[in-house]
């Protein structure tokens, strides 16, 4: 399909969001299952439930445009998910893994917020104020999810992940000190 009008751009954004949300809906339960923190696991599960509703909203908006669903996955989100998988595979279970999960989820949330914001702006320019309201609702939900993740990171998970490094450093220093004293 050739993109020649703002409506075409708008439809393309909605398709990209739909496919991104579907990819995320498949990935969030996996991420939640890997979380060590019960609060992080709950936040990811809640966002998964929200994502299912967001998919339905996008389906409605695409139907209103008489746009059939497209099966083309979002390349941006696919790349973010692949990057997340690599990072998560390298992280040991515990707070470090939780910190990596938060970072991965936030990268995706920020992409979603940018894309929903663009779609909302297009809908507004096209005079589709019902779509503006729906897209703003989803944008607010994505912002809330990002805020929850930030609070989890800043109120303990990142600090606890850093404490692992501090403990390792302390053990190493104690070992060096013991070695030096035995000379």
JSON list of C-alpha atoms in Angstrom, two decimals:
[
{"chain": "A", "resi": 1, "resn": "UNK", "atom": "CA", "xyz": [0.00, 0.00, 0.00]},
{"chain": "A", "resi": 2, "resn": "UNK", "atom": "CA", "xyz": [1.32, 3.40, -0.95]},
{"chain": "A", "resi": 3, "resn": "UNK", "atom": "CA", "xyz": [1.27, 6.08, 1.75]},
{"chain": "A", "resi": 4, "resn": "UNK", "atom": "CA", "xyz": [-0.03, 9.23, 0.10]},
{"chain": "A", "resi": 5, "resn": "UNK", "atom": "CA", "xyz": [-2.33, 10.88, 2.64]},
{"chain": "A", "resi": 6, "resn": "UNK", "atom": "CA", "xyz": [-2.42, 11.61, 6.36]},
{"chain": "A", "resi": 7, "resn": "UNK", "atom": "CA", "xyz": [-5.15, 8.98, 6.63]},
{"chain": "A", "resi": 8, "resn": "UNK", "atom": "CA", "xyz": [-2.71, 6.46, 5.13]},
{"chain": "A", "resi": 9, "resn": "UNK", "atom": "CA", "xyz": [-0.07, 7.45, 7.68]},
{"chain": "A", "resi": 10, "resn": "UNK", "atom": "CA", "xyz": [-2.64, 7.15, 10.46]},
{"chain": "A", "resi": 11, "resn": "UNK", "atom": "CA", "xyz": [-3.73, 3.69, 9.29]},
{"chain": "A", "resi": 12, "resn": "UNK", "atom": "CA", "xyz": [-0.08, 2.60, 9.07]},
{"chain": "A", "resi": 13, "resn": "UNK", "atom": "CA", "xyz": [0.53, 3.75, 12.67]},
{"chain": "A", "resi": 14, "resn": "UNK", "atom": "CA", "xyz": [-2.53, 1.85, 13.87]},
{"chain": "A", "resi": 15, "resn": "UNK", "atom": "CA", "xyz": [-1.39, -1.31, 12.06]},
{"chain": "A", "resi": 16, "resn": "UNK", "atom": "CA", "xyz": [2.08, -0.97, 13.53]},
{"chain": "A", "resi": 17, "resn": "UNK", "atom": "CA", "xyz": [0.61, -0.50, 17.01]},
{"chain": "A", "resi": 18, "resn": "UNK", "atom": "CA", "xyz": [-1.71, -3.48, 16.57]},
{"chain": "A", "resi": 19, "resn": "UNK", "atom": "CA", "xyz": [1.11, -5.77, 15.59]},
{"chain": "A", "resi": 20, "resn": "UNK", "atom": "CA", "xyz": [3.37, -4.39, 18.32]},
{"chain": "A", "resi": 21, "resn": "UNK", "atom": "CA", "xyz": [0.70, -4.94, 20.97]},
{"chain": "A", "resi": 22, "resn": "UNK", "atom": "CA", "xyz": [0.19, -8.51, 19.75]},
{"chain": "A", "resi": 23, "resn": "UNK", "atom": "CA", "xyz": [3.92, -9.18, 20.02]},
{"chain": "A", "resi": 24, "resn": "UNK", "atom": "CA", "xyz": [3.95, -7.65, 23.48]},
{"chain": "A", "resi": 25, "resn": "UNK", "atom": "CA", "xyz": [0.90, -9.67, 24.54]},
{"chain": "A", "resi": 26, "resn": "UNK", "atom": "CA", "xyz": [2.86, -12.81, 23.70]},
{"chain": "A", "resi": 27, "resn": "UNK", "atom": "CA", "xyz": [6.03, -11.63, 25.47]},
{"chain": "A", "resi": 28, "resn": "UNK", "atom": "CA", "xyz": [4.67, -10.12, 28.70]},
{"chain": "A", "resi": 29, "resn": "UNK", "atom": "CA", "xyz": [3.68, -13.44, 30.33]},
{"chain": "A", "resi": 30, "resn": "UNK", "atom": "CA", "xyz": [7.18, -14.75, 29.65]},
{"chain": "A", "resi": 31, "resn": "UNK", "atom": "CA", "xyz": [8.71, -11.64, 31.20]},
{"chain": "A", "resi": 32, "resn": "UNK", "atom": "CA", "xyz": [6.37, -11.86, 34.20]},
{"chain": "A", "resi": 33, "resn": "UNK", "atom": "CA", "xyz": [7.32, -15.50, 34.68]},
{"chain": "A", "resi": 34, "resn": "UNK", "atom": "CA", "xyz": [10.99, -14.60, 34.89]},
{"chain": "A", "resi": 35, "resn": "UNK", "atom": "CA", "xyz": [10.52, -11.80, 37.44]},
{"chain": "A", "resi": 36, "resn": "UNK", "atom": "CA", "xyz": [11.86, -12.39, 40.93]},
{"chain": "A", "resi": 37, "resn": "UNK", "atom": "CA", "xyz": [9.99, -9.51, 42.53]},
{"chain": "A", "resi": 38, "resn": "UNK", "atom": "CA", "xyz": [6.33, -10.29, 43.18]},
{"chain": "A", "resi": 39, "resn": "UNK", "atom": "CA", "xyz": [5.48, -6.62, 42.64]},
{"chain": "A", "resi": 40, "resn": "UNK", "atom": "CA", "xyz": [7.23, -6.59, 39.26]},
{"chain": "A", "resi": 41, "resn": "UNK", "atom": "CA", "xyz": [5.54, -9.83, 38.27]},
{"chain": "A", "resi": 42, "resn": "UNK", "atom": "CA", "xyz": [2.15, -8.36, 39.21]},
{"chain": "A", "resi": 43, "resn": "UNK", "atom": "CA", "xyz": [2.86, -5.13, 37.29]},
{"chain": "A", "resi": 44, "resn": "UNK", "atom": "CA", "xyz": [3.76, -7.09, 34.14]},
{"chain": "A", "resi": 45, "resn": "UNK", "atom": "CA", "xyz": [0.69, -9.30, 34.49]},
{"chain": "A", "resi": 46, "resn": "UNK", "atom": "CA", "xyz": [-1.57, -6.26, 34.94]},
{"chain": "A", "resi": 47, "resn": "UNK", "atom": "CA", "xyz": [-0.05, -4.63, 31.88]},
{"chain": "A", "resi": 48, "resn": "UNK", "atom": "CA", "xyz": [-0.63, -7.86, 29.94]},
{"chain": "A", "resi": 49, "resn": "UNK", "atom": "CA", "xyz": [-4.35, -7.67, 30.79]},
{"chain": "A", "resi": 50, "resn": "UNK", "atom": "CA", "xyz": [-4.35, -4.00, 29.74]},
{"chain": "A", "resi": 51, "resn": "UNK", "atom": "CA", "xyz": [-2.58, -4.88, 26.48]},
{"chain": "A", "resi": 52, "resn": "UNK", "atom": "CA", "xyz": [-5.41, -7.25, 25.53]},
{"chain": "A", "resi": 53, "resn": "UNK", "atom": "CA", "xyz": [-7.89, -4.38, 25.92]},
{"chain": "A", "resi": 54, "resn": "UNK", "atom": "CA", "xyz": [-5.62, -2.07, 23.92]},
{"chain": "A", "resi": 55, "resn": "UNK", "atom": "CA", "xyz": [-5.59, -4.62, 21.07]},
{"chain": "A", "resi": 56, "resn": "UNK", "atom": "CA", "xyz": [-9.39, -4.55, 21.02]},
{"chain": "A", "resi": 57, "resn": "UNK", "atom": "CA", "xyz": [-9.40, -0.75, 20.88]},
{"chain": "A", "resi": 58, "resn": "UNK", "atom": "CA", "xyz": [-6.99, -0.81, 17.95]},
{"chain": "A", "resi": 59, "resn": "UNK", "atom": "CA", "xyz": [-9.13, -3.43, 16.21]},
{"chain": "A", "resi": 60, "resn": "UNK", "atom": "CA", "xyz": [-12.13, -1.11, 16.60]},
{"chain": "A", "resi": 61, "resn": "UNK", "atom": "CA", "xyz": [-10.22, 1.90, 15.23]},
{"chain": "A", "resi": 62, "resn": "UNK", "atom": "CA", "xyz": [-9.01, -0.12, 12.23]},
{"chain": "A", "resi": 63, "resn": "UNK", "atom": "CA", "xyz": [-12.53, -1.40, 11.57]},
{"chain": "A", "resi": 64, "resn": "UNK", "atom": "CA", "xyz": [-13.82, 2.19, 11.62]},
{"chain": "A", "resi": 65, "resn": "UNK", "atom": "CA", "xyz": [-11.29, 2.98, 8.89]},
{"chain": "A", "resi": 66, "resn": "UNK", "atom": "CA", "xyz": [-12.34, -0.15, 6.94]},
{"chain": "A", "resi": 67, "resn": "UNK", "atom": "CA", "xyz": [-8.75, -1.38, 7.28]},
{"chain": "A", "resi": 68, "resn": "UNK", "atom": "CA", "xyz": [-8.29, -5.15, 7.24]},
{"chain": "A", "resi": 69, "resn": "UNK", "atom": "CA", "xyz": [-5.73, -6.45, 9.75]},
{"chain": "A", "resi": 70, "resn": "UNK", "atom": "CA", "xyz": [-2.18, -6.84, 8.46]},
{"chain": "A", "resi": 71, "resn": "UNK", "atom": "CA", "xyz": [0.08, -9.64, 9.57]},
{"chain": "A", "resi": 72, "resn": "UNK", "atom": "CA", "xyz": [3.31, -7.65, 9.28]},
{"chain": "A", "resi": 73, "resn": "UNK", "atom": "CA", "xyz": [5.03, -7.59, 12.67]},
{"chain": "A", "resi": 74, "resn": "UNK", "atom": "CA", "xyz": [6.35, -4.31, 14.02]},
{"chain": "A", "resi": 75, "resn": "UNK", "atom": "CA", "xyz": [10.04, -4.34, 13.22]},
{"chain": "A", "resi": 76, "resn": "UNK", "atom": "CA", "xyz": [10.84, -1.86, 15.98]},
{"chain": "A", "resi": 77, "resn": "UNK", "atom": "CA", "xyz": [9.15, -3.87, 18.71]},
{"chain": "A", "resi": 78, "resn": "UNK", "atom": "CA", "xyz": [10.51, -7.15, 17.36]},
{"chain": "A", "resi": 79, "resn": "UNK", "atom": "CA", "xyz": [14.01, -5.66, 17.65]},
{"chain": "A", "resi": 80, "resn": "UNK", "atom": "CA", "xyz": [13.32, -4.38, 21.17]},
{"chain": "A", "resi": 81, "resn": "UNK", "atom": "CA", "xyz": [12.02, -7.80, 22.23]},
{"chain": "A", "resi": 82, "resn": "UNK", "atom": "CA", "xyz": [15.02, -9.56, 20.70]},
{"chain": "A", "resi": 83, "resn": "UNK", "atom": "CA", "xyz": [17.37, -7.17, 22.49]},
{"chain": "A", "resi": 84, "resn": "UNK", "atom": "CA", "xyz": [15.48, -7.78, 25.75]},
{"chain": "A", "resi": 85, "resn": "UNK", "atom": "CA", "xyz": [15.80, -11.55, 25.35]},
{"chain": "A", "resi": 86, "resn": "UNK", "atom": "CA", "xyz": [19.57, -11.27, 24.87]},
{"chain": "A", "resi": 87, "resn": "UNK", "atom": "CA", "xyz": [19.96, -9.08, 27.94]},
{"chain": "A", "resi": 88, "resn": "UNK", "atom": "CA", "xyz": [17.68, -11.25, 30.05]},
{"chain": "A", "resi": 89, "resn": "UNK", "atom": "CA", "xyz": [19.53, -14.40, 29.05]},
{"chain": "A", "resi": 90, "resn": "UNK", "atom": "CA", "xyz": [22.75, -12.78, 30.32]},
{"chain": "A", "resi": 91, "resn": "UNK", "atom": "CA", "xyz": [21.26, -11.71, 33.66]},
{"chain": "A", "resi": 92, "resn": "UNK", "atom": "CA", "xyz": [21.26, -14.02, 36.64]},
{"chain": "A", "resi": 93, "resn": "UNK", "atom": "CA", "xyz": [18.02, -14.58, 38.50]},
{"chain": "A", "resi": 94, "resn": "UNK", "atom": "CA", "xyz": [17.41, -12.03, 41.22]},
{"chain": "A", "resi": 95, "resn": "UNK", "atom": "CA", "xyz": [17.40, -8.27, 41.40]},
{"chain": "A", "resi": 96, "resn": "UNK", "atom": "CA", "xyz": [19.74, -7.91, 38.42]},
{"chain": "A", "resi": 97, "resn": "UNK", "atom": "CA", "xyz": [17.31, -9.85, 36.25]},
{"chain": "A", "resi": 98, "resn": "UNK", "atom": "CA", "xyz": [14.44, -7.72, 37.58]},
{"chain": "A", "resi": 99, "resn": "UNK", "atom": "CA", "xyz": [16.36, -4.54, 36.75]},
{"chain": "A", "resi": 100, "resn": "UNK", "atom": "CA", "xyz": [16.93, -5.89, 33.22]},
{"chain": "A", "resi": 101, "resn": "UNK", "atom": "CA", "xyz": [13.23, -6.77, 32.90]},
{"chain": "A", "resi": 102, "resn": "UNK", "atom": "CA", "xyz": [12.24, -3.24, 33.90]},
{"chain": "A", "resi": 103, "resn": "UNK", "atom": "CA", "xyz": [14.68, -1.70, 31.43]},
{"chain": "A", "resi": 104, "resn": "UNK", "atom": "CA", "xyz": [13.42, -3.94, 28.61]},
{"chain": "A", "resi": 105, "resn": "UNK", "atom": "CA", "xyz": [9.77, -3.21, 29.38]},
{"chain": "A", "resi": 106, "resn": "UNK", "atom": "CA", "xyz": [10.43, 0.53, 29.59]},
{"chain": "A", "resi": 107, "resn": "UNK", "atom": "CA", "xyz": [12.16, 0.61, 26.20]},
{"chain": "A", "resi": 108, "resn": "UNK", "atom": "CA", "xyz": [9.03, -0.91, 24.70]},
{"chain": "A", "resi": 109, "resn": "UNK", "atom": "CA", "xyz": [6.73, 1.40, 26.70]},
{"chain": "A", "resi": 110, "resn": "UNK", "atom": "CA", "xyz": [8.59, 4.46, 25.43]},
{"chain": "A", "resi": 111, "resn": "UNK", "atom": "CA", "xyz": [8.25, 3.28, 21.82]},
{"chain": "A", "resi": 112, "resn": "UNK", "atom": "CA", "xyz": [4.53, 2.71, 22.41]},
{"chain": "A", "resi": 113, "resn": "UNK", "atom": "CA", "xyz": [4.04, 6.14, 23.96]},
{"chain": "A", "resi": 114, "resn": "UNK", "atom": "CA", "xyz": [5.76, 7.82, 21.02]},
{"chain": "A", "resi": 115, "resn": "UNK", "atom": "CA", "xyz": [3.72, 5.85, 18.50]},
{"chain": "A", "resi": 116, "resn": "UNK", "atom": "CA", "xyz": [0.38, 6.28, 20.29]},
{"chain": "A", "resi": 117, "resn": "UNK", "atom": "CA", "xyz": [1.12, 10.00, 20.55]},
{"chain": "A", "resi": 118, "resn": "UNK", "atom": "CA", "xyz": [1.74, 10.18, 16.82]},
{"chain": "A", "resi": 119, "resn": "UNK", "atom": "CA", "xyz": [-1.45, 8.24, 16.03]},
{"chain": "A", "resi": 120, "resn": "UNK", "atom": "CA", "xyz": [-3.43, 10.50, 18.37]},
{"chain": "A", "resi": 121, "resn": "UNK", "atom": "CA", "xyz": [-2.04, 13.60, 16.64]},
{"chain": "A", "resi": 122, "resn": "UNK", "atom": "CA", "xyz": [-3.00, 12.19, 13.24]},
{"chain": "A", "resi": 123, "resn": "UNK", "atom": "CA", "xyz": [-6.52, 11.38, 14.48]},
{"chain": "A", "resi": 124, "resn": "UNK", "atom": "CA", "xyz": [-6.86, 14.92, 15.79]},
{"chain": "A", "resi": 125, "resn": "UNK", "atom": "CA", "xyz": [-5.69, 16.43, 12.50]},
{"chain": "A", "resi": 126, "resn": "UNK", "atom": "CA", "xyz": [-8.22, 14.22, 10.70]},
{"chain": "A", "resi": 127, "resn": "UNK", "atom": "CA", "xyz": [-11.00, 15.42, 13.03]},
{"chain": "A", "resi": 128, "resn": "UNK", "atom": "CA", "xyz": [-11.67, 11.97, 14.51]},
{"chain": "A", "resi": 129, "resn": "UNK", "atom": "CA", "xyz": [-12.15, 13.05, 18.12]},
{"chain": "A", "resi": 130, "resn": "UNK", "atom": "CA", "xyz": [-13.54, 9.69, 19.27]},
{"chain": "A", "resi": 131, "resn": "UNK", "atom": "CA", "xyz": [-10.28, 8.11, 18.13]},
{"chain": "A", "resi": 132, "resn": "UNK", "atom": "CA", "xyz": [-8.33, 10.90, 19.85]},
{"chain": "A", "resi": 133, "resn": "UNK", "atom": "CA", "xyz": [-10.07, 10.03, 23.13]},
{"chain": "A", "resi": 134, "resn": "UNK", "atom": "CA", "xyz": [-9.44, 6.29, 22.70]},
{"chain": "A", "resi": 135, "resn": "UNK", "atom": "CA", "xyz": [-5.80, 6.76, 21.77]},
{"chain": "A", "resi": 136, "resn": "UNK", "atom": "CA", "xyz": [-5.27, 9.20, 24.66]},
{"chain": "A", "resi": 137, "resn": "UNK", "atom": "CA", "xyz": [-6.74, 6.66, 27.07]},
{"chain": "A", "resi": 138, "resn": "UNK", "atom": "CA", "xyz": [-4.25, 4.07, 25.86]},
{"chain": "A", "resi": 139, "resn": "UNK", "atom": "CA", "xyz": [-1.42, 6.59, 25.92]},
{"chain": "A", "resi": 140, "resn": "UNK", "atom": "CA", "xyz": [-2.30, 7.38, 29.55]},
{"chain": "A", "resi": 141, "resn": "UNK", "atom": "CA", "xyz": [-2.24, 3.65, 30.37]},
{"chain": "A", "resi": 142, "resn": "UNK", "atom": "CA", "xyz": [1.18, 3.24, 28.75]},
{"chain": "A", "resi": 143, "resn": "UNK", "atom": "CA", "xyz": [2.45, 6.24, 30.71]},
{"chain": "A", "resi": 144, "resn": "UNK", "atom": "CA", "xyz": [1.09, 4.76, 33.92]},
{"chain": "A", "resi": 145, "resn": "UNK", "atom": "CA", "xyz": [2.78, 1.42, 33.20]},
{"chain": "A", "resi": 146, "resn": "UNK", "atom": "CA", "xyz": [6.06, 3.25, 32.63]},
{"chain": "A", "resi": 147, "resn": "UNK", "atom": "CA", "xyz": [5.60, 5.17, 35.88]},
{"chain": "A", "resi": 148, "resn": "UNK", "atom": "CA", "xyz": [4.93, 1.95, 37.83]},
{"chain": "A", "resi": 149, "resn": "UNK", "atom": "CA", "xyz": [8.09, 0.39, 36.39]},
{"chain": "A", "resi": 150, "resn": "UNK", "atom": "CA", "xyz": [10.12, 3.48, 37.28]},
{"chain": "A", "resi": 151, "resn": "UNK", "atom": "CA", "xyz": [8.84, 3.39, 40.87]},
{"chain": "A", "resi": 152, "resn": "UNK", "atom": "CA", "xyz": [9.71, -0.31, 41.19]},
{"chain": "A", "resi": 153, "resn": "UNK", "atom": "CA", "xyz": [13.21, 0.34, 39.89]},
{"chain": "A", "resi": 154, "resn": "UNK", "atom": "CA", "xyz": [13.85, 3.41, 42.01]},
{"chain": "A", "resi": 155, "resn": "UNK", "atom": "CA", "xyz": [12.31, 2.05, 45.18]},
{"chain": "A", "resi": 156, "resn": "UNK", "atom": "CA", "xyz": [14.43, -0.99, 45.60]},
{"chain": "A", "resi": 157, "resn": "UNK", "atom": "CA", "xyz": [15.14, -3.17, 42.60]},
{"chain": "A", "resi": 158, "resn": "UNK", "atom": "CA", "xyz": [18.01, -1.13, 41.13]},
{"chain": "A", "resi": 159, "resn": "UNK", "atom": "CA", "xyz": [19.50, -0.59, 44.58]},
{"chain": "A", "resi": 160, "resn": "UNK", "atom": "CA", "xyz": [19.27, -4.29, 45.41]},
{"chain": "A", "resi": 161, "resn": "UNK", "atom": "CA", "xyz": [20.90, -5.17, 42.07]},
{"chain": "A", "resi": 162, "resn": "UNK", "atom": "CA", "xyz": [23.72, -2.76, 42.92]},
{"chain": "A", "resi": 163, "resn": "UNK", "atom": "CA", "xyz": [24.06, -4.30, 46.39]},
{"chain": "A", "resi": 164, "resn": "UNK", "atom": "CA", "xyz": [25.01, -7.59, 44.72]},
{"chain": "A", "resi": 165, "resn": "UNK", "atom": "CA", "xyz": [27.98, -5.80, 43.18]},
{"chain": "A", "resi": 166, "resn": "UNK", "atom": "CA", "xyz": [28.83, -4.15, 46.49]},
{"chain": "A", "resi": 167, "resn": "UNK", "atom": "CA", "xyz": [28.74, -7.52, 48.28]},
{"chain": "A", "resi": 168, "resn": "UNK", "atom": "CA", "xyz": [30.96, -9.07, 45.61]},
{"chain": "A", "resi": 169, "resn": "UNK", "atom": "CA", "xyz": [33.40, -6.17, 45.86]},
{"chain": "A", "resi": 170, "resn": "UNK", "atom": "CA", "xyz": [33.45, -6.44, 49.67]},
{"chain": "A", "resi": 171, "resn": "UNK", "atom": "CA", "xyz": [34.16, -10.18, 49.50]},
{"chain": "A", "resi": 172, "resn": "UNK", "atom": "CA", "xyz": [36.93, -9.57, 46.99]},
{"chain": "A", "resi": 173, "resn": "UNK", "atom": "CA", "xyz": [38.52, -6.88, 49.18]},
{"chain": "A", "resi": 174, "resn": "UNK", "atom": "CA", "xyz": [38.30, -9.16, 52.24]},
{"chain": "A", "resi": 175, "resn": "UNK", "atom": "CA", "xyz": [39.99, -11.93, 50.27]},
{"chain": "A", "resi": 176, "resn": "UNK", "atom": "CA", "xyz": [42.78, -9.60, 49.12]},
{"chain": "A", "resi": 177, "resn": "UNK", "atom": "CA", "xyz": [43.22, -8.27, 52.66]},
{"chain": "A", "resi": 178, "resn": "UNK", "atom": "CA", "xyz": [43.41, -11.82, 54.05]},
{"chain": "A", "resi": 179, "resn": "UNK", "atom": "CA", "xyz": [45.97, -12.73, 51.41]},
{"chain": "A", "resi": 180, "resn": "UNK", "atom": "CA", "xyz": [48.08, -9.65, 52.21]},
{"chain": "A", "resi": 181, "resn": "UNK", "atom": "CA", "xyz": [47.96, -10.31, 55.94]},
{"chain": "A", "resi": 182, "resn": "UNK", "atom": "CA", "xyz": [49.11, -13.90, 55.48]},
{"chain": "A", "resi": 183, "resn": "UNK", "atom": "CA", "xyz": [52.38, -12.81, 53.85]}
]
